[in-house]
Tab-separated table of C-alpha atoms in Angstrom:
chain	number	residue	atom	x	y	z
A	1	MET	CA	0.000	0.000	0.000
A	2	ARG	CA	1.343	3.342	-1.016
A	3	ARG	CA	1.308	6.292	1.367
A	4	PHE	CA	1.298	9.932	0.348
A	5	THR	CA	3.621	12.213	2.078
A	6	LEU	CA	2.779	15.734	3.023
A	7	PRO	CA	4.724	17.275	0.114
A	8	ALA	CA	2.942	14.976	-2.356
A	9	PHE	CA	-0.412	15.860	-0.897
A	10	CYS	CA	0.314	19.608	-1.247
A	11	LEU	CA	1.410	19.090	-4.841
A	12	ILE	CA	-1.859	17.293	-5.690
A	13	ALA	CA	-3.873	20.090	-4.030
A	14	LEU	CA	-1.998	22.740	-6.063
A	15	LEU	CA	-2.625	20.849	-9.312
A	16	LEU	CA	-6.344	20.594	-8.553
A	17	ALA	CA	-6.533	24.299	-7.746
A	18	ALA	CA	-4.792	25.185	-11.010
A	19	CYS	CA	-7.269	23.090	-13.012
A	20	GLY	CA	-10.243	24.841	-11.535
A	21	GLY	CA	-11.115	22.224	-9.005
A	22	GLY	CA	-14.824	22.475	-9.780
A	23	GLY	CA	-15.589	23.472	-6.197
A	24	PRO	CA	-18.305	25.946	-5.239
A	25	ALA	CA	-17.683	29.630	-5.758
A	26	THR	CA	-16.580	31.567	-2.766
A	27	PRO	CA	-18.000	34.968	-1.881
A	28	THR	CA	-14.922	36.618	-3.373
A	29	ASP	CA	-15.666	34.957	-6.737
A	30	LEU	CA	-19.198	36.471	-7.026
A	31	PRO	CA	-19.652	39.792	-8.838
A	32	THR	CA	-20.247	42.817	-6.680
A	33	PRO	CA	-23.277	45.048	-7.344
A	34	GLU	CA	-20.991	47.530	-9.116
A	35	GLU	CA	-19.813	44.801	-11.500
A	36	SER	CA	-23.336	43.544	-12.290
A	37	THR	CA	-24.581	44.392	-15.797
A	38	GLN	CA	-28.272	44.153	-14.874
A	39	GLU	CA	-30.132	47.157	-13.601
A	40	ALA	CA	-32.013	46.889	-10.352
A	41	VAL	CA	-35.760	46.742	-10.889
A	42	SER	CA	-37.997	48.325	-8.312
A	43	ILE	CA	-41.554	47.081	-8.047
A	44	PRO	CA	-43.964	49.771	-6.881
A	45	GLU	CA	-46.363	48.861	-4.123
A	46	LEU	CA	-49.891	48.305	-5.350
A	47	GLN	CA	-52.363	50.509	-3.587
A	48	THR	CA	-55.941	49.495	-4.175
A	49	THR	CA	-58.897	51.189	-2.652
A	50	ILE	CA	-62.474	50.374	-3.394
A	51	GLN	CA	-64.792	53.338	-3.439
A	52	ILE	CA	-68.217	52.364	-2.163
A	53	PRO	CA	-70.801	54.961	-3.096
A	54	ALA	CA	-73.041	56.326	-0.358
A	55	PRO	CA	-76.427	54.586	-0.184
A	56	GLY	CA	-78.805	56.072	-2.727
A	57	THR	CA	-75.970	57.318	-4.946
A	58	LEU	CA	-75.640	55.973	-8.465
A	59	THR	CA	-72.181	55.643	-10.020
A	60	VAL	CA	-71.024	54.389	-13.404
A	61	PRO	CA	-67.459	53.027	-13.626
A	62	GLU	CA	-65.101	53.991	-16.446
A	63	LEU	CA	-65.734	51.740	-19.423
A	64	GLY	CA	-62.088	51.630	-20.511
A	65	LEU	CA	-62.764	52.229	-24.189
A	66	THR	CA	-59.730	52.889	-26.348
A	67	PRO	CA	-59.621	56.153	-28.319
A	68	GLY	CA	-61.925	55.897	-31.322
A	69	GLU	CA	-63.783	52.888	-29.871
A	70	THR	CA	-67.510	53.298	-29.295
A	71	ARG	CA	-70.098	51.145	-27.640
A	72	ALA	CA	-72.977	49.716	-29.610
A	73	PRO	CA	-76.206	51.653	-29.091
A	74	PHE	CA	-78.195	50.383	-26.115
A	75	THR	CA	-81.256	48.300	-26.913
A	76	PHE	CA	-83.517	46.072	-24.855
A	77	ASP	CA	-85.916	43.225	-25.508
A	78	MET	CA	-87.930	43.523	-22.297
A	79	VAL	CA	-87.983	45.679	-19.187
A	80	GLN	CA	-89.773	44.457	-16.104
A	81	LEU	CA	-90.571	46.422	-12.960
A	82	GLU	CA	-91.929	44.633	-9.933
A	83	LEU	CA	-93.277	46.936	-7.236
A	84	GLN	CA	-93.700	45.500	-3.773
A	85	ASN	CA	-95.768	47.503	-1.319
A	86	THR	CA	-94.070	46.283	1.836
A	87	ALA	CA	-96.662	47.731	4.201
A	88	LEU	CA	-99.572	45.971	2.430
A	89	ASN	CA	-97.544	42.907	1.412
A	90	SER	CA	-98.756	43.237	-2.194
A	91	SER	CA	-96.969	43.456	-5.513
A	92	SER	CA	-97.541	44.326	-9.137
A	93	VAL	CA	-95.431	43.413	-12.181
A	94	ILE	CA	-95.184	45.551	-15.322
A	95	ASP	CA	-93.541	44.105	-18.447
A	96	ILE	CA	-92.620	46.441	-21.319
A	97	PHE	CA	-91.398	45.005	-24.611
A	98	ALA	CA	-89.306	46.688	-27.297
A	99	ASP	CA	-92.198	46.473	-29.757
A	100	GLY	CA	-94.349	48.699	-27.481
A	101	ARG	CA	-96.444	46.007	-25.808
A	102	ILE	CA	-97.120	46.422	-22.096
A	103	LEU	CA	-98.332	43.536	-19.977
A	104	VAL	CA	-99.714	44.057	-16.465
A	105	ASN	CA	-101.437	41.215	-14.601
A	106	GLY	CA	-102.670	39.646	-17.846
A	107	VAL	CA	-103.853	42.952	-19.353
A	108	THR	CA	-102.099	44.144	-22.497
A	109	ALA	CA	-101.746	47.650	-23.903
A	110	GLN	CA	-99.692	49.193	-26.698
A	111	VAL	CA	-97.612	52.388	-26.572
A	112	SER	CA	-95.893	54.373	-29.297
A	113	ALA	CA	-92.358	53.926	-30.531
A	114	ASP	CA	-91.569	57.386	-29.115
A	115	THR	CA	-92.536	56.195	-25.627
A	116	ILE	CA	-90.314	53.117	-25.966
A	117	GLU	CA	-87.493	55.387	-27.190
A	118	ALA	CA	-87.930	57.595	-24.110
A	119	LEU	CA	-87.564	54.542	-21.843
A	120	ARG	CA	-84.579	53.277	-23.851
A	121	GLY	CA	-82.918	56.694	-23.528
A	122	LEU	CA	-83.375	56.758	-19.730
A	123	LEU	CA	-81.890	53.266	-19.404
A	124	GLU	CA	-78.960	54.165	-21.638
A	125	ALA	CA	-78.333	57.436	-19.758
A	126	VAL	CA	-77.661	55.554	-16.509
A	127	SER	CA	-75.632	52.782	-18.244
A	128	ILE	CA	-78.038	50.268	-16.770
A	129	TYR	CA	-75.683	47.317	-17.297
A	130	ASP	CA	-72.718	49.089	-15.698
A	131	LEU	CA	-74.166	51.237	-12.915
A	132	GLN	CA	-73.212	50.568	-9.316
A	133	GLY	CA	-74.642	51.612	-5.995
A	134	ILE	CA	-76.473	50.623	-2.848
A	135	PHE	CA	-80.169	51.253	-3.303
A	136	VAL	CA	-81.713	49.111	-0.555
A	137	ASN	CA	-82.228	50.049	3.074
A	138	GLU	CA	-80.004	48.337	5.589
A	139	GLY	CA	-82.003	45.624	7.289
A	140	GLY	CA	-84.755	45.648	4.649
A	141	THR	CA	-87.782	47.866	4.380
A	142	THR	CA	-91.048	47.666	6.295
A	143	SER	CA	-92.857	50.603	4.733
A	144	GLY	CA	-92.987	52.091	1.267
A	145	TYR	CA	-92.041	50.321	-1.928
A	146	ARG	CA	-89.283	47.967	-2.969
A	147	TYR	CA	-88.546	47.978	-6.714
A	148	TYR	CA	-87.036	45.182	-8.793
A	149	LEU	CA	-86.011	46.479	-12.209
A	150	THR	CA	-84.916	43.818	-14.705
A	151	VAL	CA	-83.594	44.637	-18.173
A	152	ASP	CA	-83.152	41.862	-20.764
A	153	GLY	CA	-81.422	42.523	-24.065
A	154	PRO	CA	-78.519	41.676	-26.352
A	155	LEU	CA	-76.028	42.453	-23.553
A	156	GLY	CA	-77.686	40.026	-21.139
A	157	SER	CA	-79.910	40.475	-18.128
A	158	ARG	CA	-79.505	42.865	-15.205
A	159	THR	CA	-81.679	43.256	-12.116
A	160	ILE	CA	-81.460	46.222	-9.768
A	161	THR	CA	-83.223	46.338	-6.407
A	162	ALA	CA	-84.093	49.655	-4.771
A	163	ASP	CA	-86.118	50.881	-1.791
A	164	ASP	CA	-87.955	54.134	-1.221
A	165	GLY	CA	-85.540	56.572	0.373
A	166	ASN	CA	-82.471	55.019	-1.292
A	167	THR	CA	-83.520	55.406	-4.917
A	168	PRO	CA	-81.464	57.996	-6.823
A	169	GLU	CA	-83.332	60.443	-9.053
A	170	GLU	CA	-82.093	58.779	-12.238
A	171	LEU	CA	-83.634	55.418	-11.261
A	172	LEU	CA	-86.734	57.097	-9.866
A	173	ALA	CA	-87.362	58.663	-13.294
A	174	ILE	CA	-87.226	55.191	-14.880
A	175	PHE	CA	-89.546	53.701	-12.244
A	176	THR	CA	-92.011	56.575	-12.620
A	177	LEU	CA	-92.187	56.225	-16.423
A	178	ILE	CA	-92.724	52.454	-16.198
A	179	ILE	CA	-95.448	52.897	-13.548
A	180	ARG	CA	-97.237	55.476	-15.716
A	181	LEU	CA	-97.045	53.110	-18.687
A	182	GLY	CA	-98.395	50.332	-16.483
A	183	GLU	CA	-101.344	52.520	-15.561
A	184	LEU	CA	-102.171	52.697	-19.279
A	185	ALA	CA	-102.560	48.928	-19.212
A	186	GLY	CA	-104.791	49.032	-16.147
A	187	ALA	CA	-102.307	48.488	-13.344
A	188	PRO	CA	-103.376	49.800	-9.942
A	189	GLU	CA	-101.896	53.230	-9.344
A	190	ALA	CA	-98.595	53.118	-7.514
A	191	THR	CA	-96.650	56.295	-6.975
A	192	PRO	CA	-93.022	55.941	-5.932
A	193	ALA	CA	-91.924	58.018	-2.981
A	194	SER	CA	-89.291	60.607	-3.719
């Protein structure tokens, strides 16, 4: 058996070091930040806040359209308003169709194209599919009316619920027009509270 002497062992260690040795890099072998060719990238903190509108306030978020892009004109197939008189525990449903038909509790009436256009314009003005807000009373309502407005059309279906006292003027104008049209078809008179 052959034994290595200390000088032979040192010689082997020097030869391995000269060949690169393949050992792990030491901290002195790593580049310093000044020697690095990559720029430091700072990532800004994301600050997100959600704005909740005050009850009874209608808001429409930004649509994010690119310059020159327009939205298709708003149209609907059917608009339905259900009025619930919470004090009397009664309700009435008014359906209005794009062709001018109105249906209330099995009674049908017809209105002009101008009347349908007026309703369409009110719905478009509030961006009915995009509007946001809190329109119901906290804890429900025990007096007055609760309104369920449903719009069906090419963009889908949207239902908005509102209570007296938390209904913004823009929605109140829509409810009032639909109620008046319902009265043409024989619906019992229901006047929304302002």
